[in-house]
Coordinates of N, CA and C in Angstrom, one line a residue:
X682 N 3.6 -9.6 -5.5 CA 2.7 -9.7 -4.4 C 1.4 -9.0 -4.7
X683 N 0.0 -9.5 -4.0 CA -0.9 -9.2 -4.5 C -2.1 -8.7 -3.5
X684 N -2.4 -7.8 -3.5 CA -3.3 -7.7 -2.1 C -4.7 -7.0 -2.5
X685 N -5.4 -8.3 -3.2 CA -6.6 -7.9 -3.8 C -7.9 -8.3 -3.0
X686 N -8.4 -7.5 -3.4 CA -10.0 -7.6 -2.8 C -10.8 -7.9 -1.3
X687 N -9.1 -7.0 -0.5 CA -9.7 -7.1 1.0 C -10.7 -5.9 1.8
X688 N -11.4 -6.1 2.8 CA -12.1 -4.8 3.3 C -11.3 -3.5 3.2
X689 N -10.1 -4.0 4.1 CA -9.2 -2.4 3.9 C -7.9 -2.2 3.4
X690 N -7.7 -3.1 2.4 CA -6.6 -2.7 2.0 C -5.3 -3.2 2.5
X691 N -4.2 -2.4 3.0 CA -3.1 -2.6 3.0 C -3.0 -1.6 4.0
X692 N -3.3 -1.2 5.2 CA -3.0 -0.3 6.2 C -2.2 -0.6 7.1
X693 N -1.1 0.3 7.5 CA 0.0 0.0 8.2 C 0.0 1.6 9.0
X694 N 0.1 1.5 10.1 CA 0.3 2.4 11.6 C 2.1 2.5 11.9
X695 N 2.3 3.6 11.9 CA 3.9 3.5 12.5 C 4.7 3.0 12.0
X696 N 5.0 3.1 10.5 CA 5.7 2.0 9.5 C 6.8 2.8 9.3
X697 N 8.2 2.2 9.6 CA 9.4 2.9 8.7 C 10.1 2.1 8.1
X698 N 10.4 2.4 6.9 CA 10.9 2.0 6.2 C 10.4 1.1 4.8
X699 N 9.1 1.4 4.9 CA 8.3 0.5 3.8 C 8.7 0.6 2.6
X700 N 8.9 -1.0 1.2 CA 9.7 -0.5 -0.1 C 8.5 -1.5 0.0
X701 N 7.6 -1.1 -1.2 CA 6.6 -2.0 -1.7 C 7.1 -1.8 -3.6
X702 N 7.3 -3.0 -4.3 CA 8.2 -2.6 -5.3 C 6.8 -4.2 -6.2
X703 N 6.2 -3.6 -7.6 CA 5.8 -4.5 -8.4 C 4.4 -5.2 -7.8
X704 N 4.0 -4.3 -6.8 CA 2.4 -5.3 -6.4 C 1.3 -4.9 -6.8
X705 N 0.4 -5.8 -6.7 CA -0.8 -5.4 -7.0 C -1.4 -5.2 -6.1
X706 N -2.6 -3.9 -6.2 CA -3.0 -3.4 -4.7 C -4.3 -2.9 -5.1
X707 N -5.6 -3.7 -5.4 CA -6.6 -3.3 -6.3 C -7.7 -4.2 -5.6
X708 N -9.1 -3.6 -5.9 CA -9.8 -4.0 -5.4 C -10.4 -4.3 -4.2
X709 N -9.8 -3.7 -3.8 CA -10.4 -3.4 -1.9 C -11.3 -2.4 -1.7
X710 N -12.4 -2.5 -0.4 CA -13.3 -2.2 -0.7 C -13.1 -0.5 0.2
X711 N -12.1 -0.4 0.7 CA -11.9 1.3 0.8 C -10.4 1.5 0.7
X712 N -9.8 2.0 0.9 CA -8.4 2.7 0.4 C -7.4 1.0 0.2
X713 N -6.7 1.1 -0.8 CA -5.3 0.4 -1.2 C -4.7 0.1 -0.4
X714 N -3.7 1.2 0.0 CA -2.8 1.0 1.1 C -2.3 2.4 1.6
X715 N -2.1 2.5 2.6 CA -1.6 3.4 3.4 C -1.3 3.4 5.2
X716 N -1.7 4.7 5.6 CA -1.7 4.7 7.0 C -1.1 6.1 7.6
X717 N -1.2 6.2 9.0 CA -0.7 7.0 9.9 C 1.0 6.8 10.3
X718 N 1.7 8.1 10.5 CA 2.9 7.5 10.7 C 3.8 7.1 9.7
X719 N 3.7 7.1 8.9 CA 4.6 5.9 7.6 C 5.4 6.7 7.2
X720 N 6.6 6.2 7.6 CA 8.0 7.0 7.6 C 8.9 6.7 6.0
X721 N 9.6 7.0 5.3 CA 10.2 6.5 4.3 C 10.5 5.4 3.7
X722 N 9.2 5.7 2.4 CA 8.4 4.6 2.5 C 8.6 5.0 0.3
X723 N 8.5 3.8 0.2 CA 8.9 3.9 -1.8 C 7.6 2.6 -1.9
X724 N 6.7 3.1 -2.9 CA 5.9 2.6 -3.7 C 6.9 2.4 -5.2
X725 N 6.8 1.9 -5.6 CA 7.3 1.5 -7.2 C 7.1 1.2 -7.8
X726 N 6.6 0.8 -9.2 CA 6.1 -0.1 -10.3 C 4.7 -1.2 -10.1
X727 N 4.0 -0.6 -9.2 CA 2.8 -1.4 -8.5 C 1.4 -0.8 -9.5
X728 N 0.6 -1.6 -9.5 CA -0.6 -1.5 -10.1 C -1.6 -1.2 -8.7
X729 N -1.8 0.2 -8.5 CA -2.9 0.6 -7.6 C -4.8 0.8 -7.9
X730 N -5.5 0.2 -8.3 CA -6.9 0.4 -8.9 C -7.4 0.0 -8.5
X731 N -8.8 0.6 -9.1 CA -10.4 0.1 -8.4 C -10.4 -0.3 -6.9
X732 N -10.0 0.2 -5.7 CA -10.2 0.7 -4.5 C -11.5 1.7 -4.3
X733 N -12.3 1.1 -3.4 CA -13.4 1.9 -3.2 C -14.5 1.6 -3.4
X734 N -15.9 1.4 -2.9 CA -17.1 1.0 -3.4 C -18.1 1.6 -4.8
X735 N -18.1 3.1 -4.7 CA -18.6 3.8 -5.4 C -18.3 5.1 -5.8
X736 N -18.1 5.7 -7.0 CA -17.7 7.3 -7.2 C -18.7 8.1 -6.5
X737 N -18.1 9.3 -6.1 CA -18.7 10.4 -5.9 C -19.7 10.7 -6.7
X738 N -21.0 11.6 -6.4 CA -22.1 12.1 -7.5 C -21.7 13.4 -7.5
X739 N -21.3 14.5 -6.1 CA -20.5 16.1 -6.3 C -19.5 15.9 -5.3
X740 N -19.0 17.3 -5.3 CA -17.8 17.7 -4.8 C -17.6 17.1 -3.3
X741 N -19.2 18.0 -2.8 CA -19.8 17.5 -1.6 C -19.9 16.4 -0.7
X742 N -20.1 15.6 -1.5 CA -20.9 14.0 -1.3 C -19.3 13.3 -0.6
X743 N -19.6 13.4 0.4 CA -18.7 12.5 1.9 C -18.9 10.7 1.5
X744 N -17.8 9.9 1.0 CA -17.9 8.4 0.5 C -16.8 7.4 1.7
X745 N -17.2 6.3 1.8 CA -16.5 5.9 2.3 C -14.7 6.0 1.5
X746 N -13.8 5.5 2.5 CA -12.4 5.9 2.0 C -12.6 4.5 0.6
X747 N -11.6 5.2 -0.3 CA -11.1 4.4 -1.5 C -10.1 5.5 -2.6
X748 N -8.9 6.1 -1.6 CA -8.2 6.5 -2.0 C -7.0 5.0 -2.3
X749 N -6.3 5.2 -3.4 CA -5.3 4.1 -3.9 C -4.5 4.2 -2.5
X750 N -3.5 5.0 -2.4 CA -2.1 5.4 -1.6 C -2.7 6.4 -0.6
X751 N -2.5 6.4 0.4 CA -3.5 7.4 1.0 C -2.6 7.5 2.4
X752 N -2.1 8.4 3.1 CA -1.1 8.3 3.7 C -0.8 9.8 4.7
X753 N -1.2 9.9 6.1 CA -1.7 10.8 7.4 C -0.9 11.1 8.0
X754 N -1.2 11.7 8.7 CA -0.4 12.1 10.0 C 1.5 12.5 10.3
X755 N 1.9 13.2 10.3 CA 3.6 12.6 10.6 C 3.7 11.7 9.6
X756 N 3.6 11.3 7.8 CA 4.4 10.6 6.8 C 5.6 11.2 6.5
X757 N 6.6 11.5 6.6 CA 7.2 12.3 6.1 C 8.3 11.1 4.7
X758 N 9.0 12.0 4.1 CA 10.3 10.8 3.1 C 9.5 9.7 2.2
X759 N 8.1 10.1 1.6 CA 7.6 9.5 0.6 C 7.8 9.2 -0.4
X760 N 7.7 8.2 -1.5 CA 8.8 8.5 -2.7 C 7.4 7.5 -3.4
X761 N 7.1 8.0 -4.6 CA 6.0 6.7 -5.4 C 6.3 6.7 -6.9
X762 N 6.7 6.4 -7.8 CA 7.4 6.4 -9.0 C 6.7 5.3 -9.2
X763 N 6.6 5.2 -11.0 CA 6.8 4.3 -11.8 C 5.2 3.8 -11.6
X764 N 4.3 4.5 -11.1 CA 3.2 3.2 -10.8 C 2.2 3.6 -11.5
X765 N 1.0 2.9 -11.9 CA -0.4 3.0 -12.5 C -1.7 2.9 -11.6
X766 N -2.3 3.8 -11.5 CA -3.2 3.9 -11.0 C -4.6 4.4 -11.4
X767 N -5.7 3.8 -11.6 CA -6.7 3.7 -12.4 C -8.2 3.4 -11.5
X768 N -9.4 3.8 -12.0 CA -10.6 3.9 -11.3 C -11.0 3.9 -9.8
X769 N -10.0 4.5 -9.1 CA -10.3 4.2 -7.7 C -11.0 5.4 -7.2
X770 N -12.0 4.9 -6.1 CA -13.0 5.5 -6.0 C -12.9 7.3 -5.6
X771 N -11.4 7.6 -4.7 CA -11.2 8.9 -4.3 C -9.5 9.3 -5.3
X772 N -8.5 9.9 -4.5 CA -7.8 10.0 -5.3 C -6.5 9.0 -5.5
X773 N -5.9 9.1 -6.3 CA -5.1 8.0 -6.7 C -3.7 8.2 -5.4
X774 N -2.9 9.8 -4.7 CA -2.4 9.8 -4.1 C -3.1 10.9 -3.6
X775 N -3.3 10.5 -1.9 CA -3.6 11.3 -0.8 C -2.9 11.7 0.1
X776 N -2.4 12.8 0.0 CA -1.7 13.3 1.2 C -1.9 14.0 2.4
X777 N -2.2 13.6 3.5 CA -2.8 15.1 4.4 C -2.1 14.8 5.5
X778 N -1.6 16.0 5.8 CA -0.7 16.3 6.8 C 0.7 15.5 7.1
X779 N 0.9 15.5 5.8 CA 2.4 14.9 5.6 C 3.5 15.7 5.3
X780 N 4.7 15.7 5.8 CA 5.5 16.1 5.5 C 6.2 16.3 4.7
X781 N 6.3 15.4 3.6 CA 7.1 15.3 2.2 C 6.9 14.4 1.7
X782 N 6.5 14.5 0.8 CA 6.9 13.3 -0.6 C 7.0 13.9 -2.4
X783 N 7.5 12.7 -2.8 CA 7.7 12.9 -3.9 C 7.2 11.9 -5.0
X784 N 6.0 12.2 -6.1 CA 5.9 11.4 -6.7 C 6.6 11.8 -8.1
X785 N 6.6 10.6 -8.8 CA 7.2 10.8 -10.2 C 6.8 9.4 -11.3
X786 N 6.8 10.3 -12.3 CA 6.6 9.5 -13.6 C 5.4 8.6 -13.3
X787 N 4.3 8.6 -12.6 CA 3.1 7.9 -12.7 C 2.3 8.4 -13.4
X788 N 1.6 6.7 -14.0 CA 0.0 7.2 -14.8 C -1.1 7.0 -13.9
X789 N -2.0 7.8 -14.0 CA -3.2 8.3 -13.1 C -4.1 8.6 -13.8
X790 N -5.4 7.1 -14.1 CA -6.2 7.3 -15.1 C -7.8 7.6 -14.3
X791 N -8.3 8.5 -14.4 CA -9.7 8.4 -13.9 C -10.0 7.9 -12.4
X792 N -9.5 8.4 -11.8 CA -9.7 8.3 -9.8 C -10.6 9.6 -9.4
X793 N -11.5 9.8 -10.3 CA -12.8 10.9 -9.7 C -12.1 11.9 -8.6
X794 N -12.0 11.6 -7.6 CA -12.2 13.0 -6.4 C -10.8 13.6 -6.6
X795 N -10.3 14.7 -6.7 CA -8.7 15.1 -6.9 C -7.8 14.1 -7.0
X796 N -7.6 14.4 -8.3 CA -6.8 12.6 -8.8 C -5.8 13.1 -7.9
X797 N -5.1 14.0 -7.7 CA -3.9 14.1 -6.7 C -4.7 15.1 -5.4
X798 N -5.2 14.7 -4.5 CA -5.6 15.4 -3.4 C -4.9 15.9 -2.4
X799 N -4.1 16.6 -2.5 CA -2.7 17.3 -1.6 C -3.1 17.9 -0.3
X800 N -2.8 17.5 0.4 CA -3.1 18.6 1.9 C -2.0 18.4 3.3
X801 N -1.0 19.1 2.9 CA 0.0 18.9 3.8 C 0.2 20.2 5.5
X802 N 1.2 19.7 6.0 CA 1.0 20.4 7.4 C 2.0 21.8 7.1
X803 N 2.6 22.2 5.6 CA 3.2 23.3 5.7 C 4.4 23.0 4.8
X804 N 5.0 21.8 4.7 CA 6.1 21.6 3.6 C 6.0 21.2 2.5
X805 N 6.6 20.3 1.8 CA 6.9 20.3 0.4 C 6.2 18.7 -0.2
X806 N 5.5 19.2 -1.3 CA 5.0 17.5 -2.4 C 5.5 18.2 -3.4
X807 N 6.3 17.2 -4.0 CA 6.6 17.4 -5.9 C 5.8 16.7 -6.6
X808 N 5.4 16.9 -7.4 CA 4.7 16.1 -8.4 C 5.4 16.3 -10.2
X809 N 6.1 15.4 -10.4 CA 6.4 15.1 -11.6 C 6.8 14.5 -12.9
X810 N 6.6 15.0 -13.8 CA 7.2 13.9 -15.2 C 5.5 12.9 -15.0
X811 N 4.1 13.3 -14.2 CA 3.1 11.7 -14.1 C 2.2 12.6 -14.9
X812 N 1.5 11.5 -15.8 CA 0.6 11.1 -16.8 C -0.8 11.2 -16.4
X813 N -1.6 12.5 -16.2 CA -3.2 12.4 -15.1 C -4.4 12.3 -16.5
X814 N -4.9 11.0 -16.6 CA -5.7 11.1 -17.9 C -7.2 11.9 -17.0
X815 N -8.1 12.6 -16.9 CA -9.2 13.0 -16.6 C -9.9 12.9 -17.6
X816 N -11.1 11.9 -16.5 CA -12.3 11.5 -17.6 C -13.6 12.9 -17.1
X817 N -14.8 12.1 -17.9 CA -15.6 13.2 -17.9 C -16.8 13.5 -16.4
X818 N -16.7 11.9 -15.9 CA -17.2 11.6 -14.3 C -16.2 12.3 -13.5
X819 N -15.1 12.2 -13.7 CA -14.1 12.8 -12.3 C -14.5 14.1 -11.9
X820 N -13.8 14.4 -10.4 CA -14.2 15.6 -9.9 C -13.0 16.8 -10.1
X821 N -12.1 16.4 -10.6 CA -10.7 17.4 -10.8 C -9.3 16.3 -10.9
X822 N -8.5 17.5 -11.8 CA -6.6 16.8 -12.4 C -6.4 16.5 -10.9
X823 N -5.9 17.2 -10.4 CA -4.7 18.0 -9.5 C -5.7 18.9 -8.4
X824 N -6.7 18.4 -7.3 CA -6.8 19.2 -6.0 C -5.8 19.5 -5.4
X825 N -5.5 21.0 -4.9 CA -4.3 21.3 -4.0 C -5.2 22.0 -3.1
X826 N -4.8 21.9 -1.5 CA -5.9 22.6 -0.5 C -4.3 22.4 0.9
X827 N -3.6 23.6 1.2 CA -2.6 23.2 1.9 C -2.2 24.3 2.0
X828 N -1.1 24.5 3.2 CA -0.2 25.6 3.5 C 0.9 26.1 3.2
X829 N 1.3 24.6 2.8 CA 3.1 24.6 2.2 C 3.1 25.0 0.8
X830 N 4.0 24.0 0.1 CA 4.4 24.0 -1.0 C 4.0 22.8 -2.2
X831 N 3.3 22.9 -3.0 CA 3.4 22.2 -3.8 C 4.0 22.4 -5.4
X832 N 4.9 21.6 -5.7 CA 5.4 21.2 -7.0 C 4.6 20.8 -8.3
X833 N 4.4 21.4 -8.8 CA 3.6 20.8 -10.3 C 4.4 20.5 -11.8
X834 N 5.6 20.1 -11.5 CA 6.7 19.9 -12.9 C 6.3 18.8 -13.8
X835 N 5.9 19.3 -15.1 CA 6.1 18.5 -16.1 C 5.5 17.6 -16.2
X836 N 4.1 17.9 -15.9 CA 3.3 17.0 -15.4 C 2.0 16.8 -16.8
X837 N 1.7 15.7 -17.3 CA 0.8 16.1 -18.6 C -1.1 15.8 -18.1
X838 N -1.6 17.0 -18.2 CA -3.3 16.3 -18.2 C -3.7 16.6 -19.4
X839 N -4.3 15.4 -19.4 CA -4.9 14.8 -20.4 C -6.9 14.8 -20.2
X840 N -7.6 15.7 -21.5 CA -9.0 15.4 -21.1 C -9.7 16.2 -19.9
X841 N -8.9 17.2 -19.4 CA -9.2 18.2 -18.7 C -10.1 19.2 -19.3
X842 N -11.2 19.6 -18.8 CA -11.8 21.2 -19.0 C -13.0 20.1 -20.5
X843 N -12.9 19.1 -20.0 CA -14.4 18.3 -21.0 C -15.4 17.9 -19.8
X844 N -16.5 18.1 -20.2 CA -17.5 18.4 -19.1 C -17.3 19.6 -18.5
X845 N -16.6 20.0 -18.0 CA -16.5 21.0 -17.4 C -15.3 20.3 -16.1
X846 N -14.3 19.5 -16.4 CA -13.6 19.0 -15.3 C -12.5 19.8 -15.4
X847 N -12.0 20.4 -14.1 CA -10.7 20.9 -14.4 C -9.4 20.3 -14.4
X848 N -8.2 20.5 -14.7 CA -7.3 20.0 -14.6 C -6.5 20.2 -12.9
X849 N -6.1 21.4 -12.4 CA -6.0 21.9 -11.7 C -6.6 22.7 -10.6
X850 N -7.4 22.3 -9.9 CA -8.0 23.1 -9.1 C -7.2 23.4 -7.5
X851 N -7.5 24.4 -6.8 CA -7.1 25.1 -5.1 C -8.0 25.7 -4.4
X852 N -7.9 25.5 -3.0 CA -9.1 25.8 -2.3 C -8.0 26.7 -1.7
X853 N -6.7 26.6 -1.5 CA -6.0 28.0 -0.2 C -5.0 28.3 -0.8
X854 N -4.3 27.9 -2.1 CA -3.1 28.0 -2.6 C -3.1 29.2 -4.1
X855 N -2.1 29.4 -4.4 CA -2.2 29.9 -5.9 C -1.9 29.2 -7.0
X856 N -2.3 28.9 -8.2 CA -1.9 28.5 -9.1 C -1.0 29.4 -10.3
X857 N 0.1 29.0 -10.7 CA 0.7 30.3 -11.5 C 1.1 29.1 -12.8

């Protein structure tokens, strides 16, 4: 299944139980897929890229949305594995104000604004065993800006700290 090159993507409101397994979800002109609401929900083996009109120029600079997976409000029971995700305009997974998820074993090549942009309402994101290549345009590996908990296991960056990009960056958390 293929859901290329629409205005918005793949947005879904109040979704439970979403299995998106093997699609292509690329080329839309602001975020991939996501939404408000989206209850236990598995991404899989999907090709997520080039979502979004244009990279950021700084940290600063407010763009329209072109997060790949991007996913608000009450998400809780997230699960995204196995997938690839490459040049999209913000970060490859966005989380804000979600309750839980768990990604694993993804590649995450060059998605500019916090290739993982984490911002939850106080619980738990794992992040592990995924592949974050950072190029020398991107804005950071791994943004974390949140209350709760986040997981960093076993995770490989790649191309970090050239230009001056970090791998890891936090705006309220500690990094150890």
């Amino acid at each position: 299944v293929g859901f290329i090159g629409w205005t918005g993507g793949v947005v879904l409101v109040t979704c439970d139980g979403l299995a998106a397994s093997y699609c292509e979800i690329s080329y839309n002109s602001d975020d991939g897929t996501g939404g408000n609401s989206v209850s236990n929900y598995v991404y899989e083996y999907c090709d997520v890229s080039w979502n979004g009109t244009r990279r950021a120029r700084s940290v600063g600079e407010v763009l329209a949305d072109g997060d790949a997976i991007s996913t608000h409000l009450n998400s809780p029971g997230g699960v995204i594995r196995f997938c690839y995700f490459e040049g999209n305009l913000k970060a490859a997974i966005d989380c804000i104000q979600v309750s839980s998820l768990v990604a694993d074993s993804n590649t995450i090549v060059n998605c500019n604004f916090n290739i993982l942009n984490i911002a939850d309402a106080g619980t738990t994101q794992t992040f592990t065993n995924n592949e974050i290549w950072v190029g020398v345009d991107d804005l950071g590996g791994a943004g974390i800006n949140q209350a709760g908990t986040t997981n960093l296991w076993a995770n490989t960056f790649s191309g970090s700290l050239v230009g001056g990009v970090v791998g890891i960056t936090t705006a309220t958390g500690t990094v150890d």
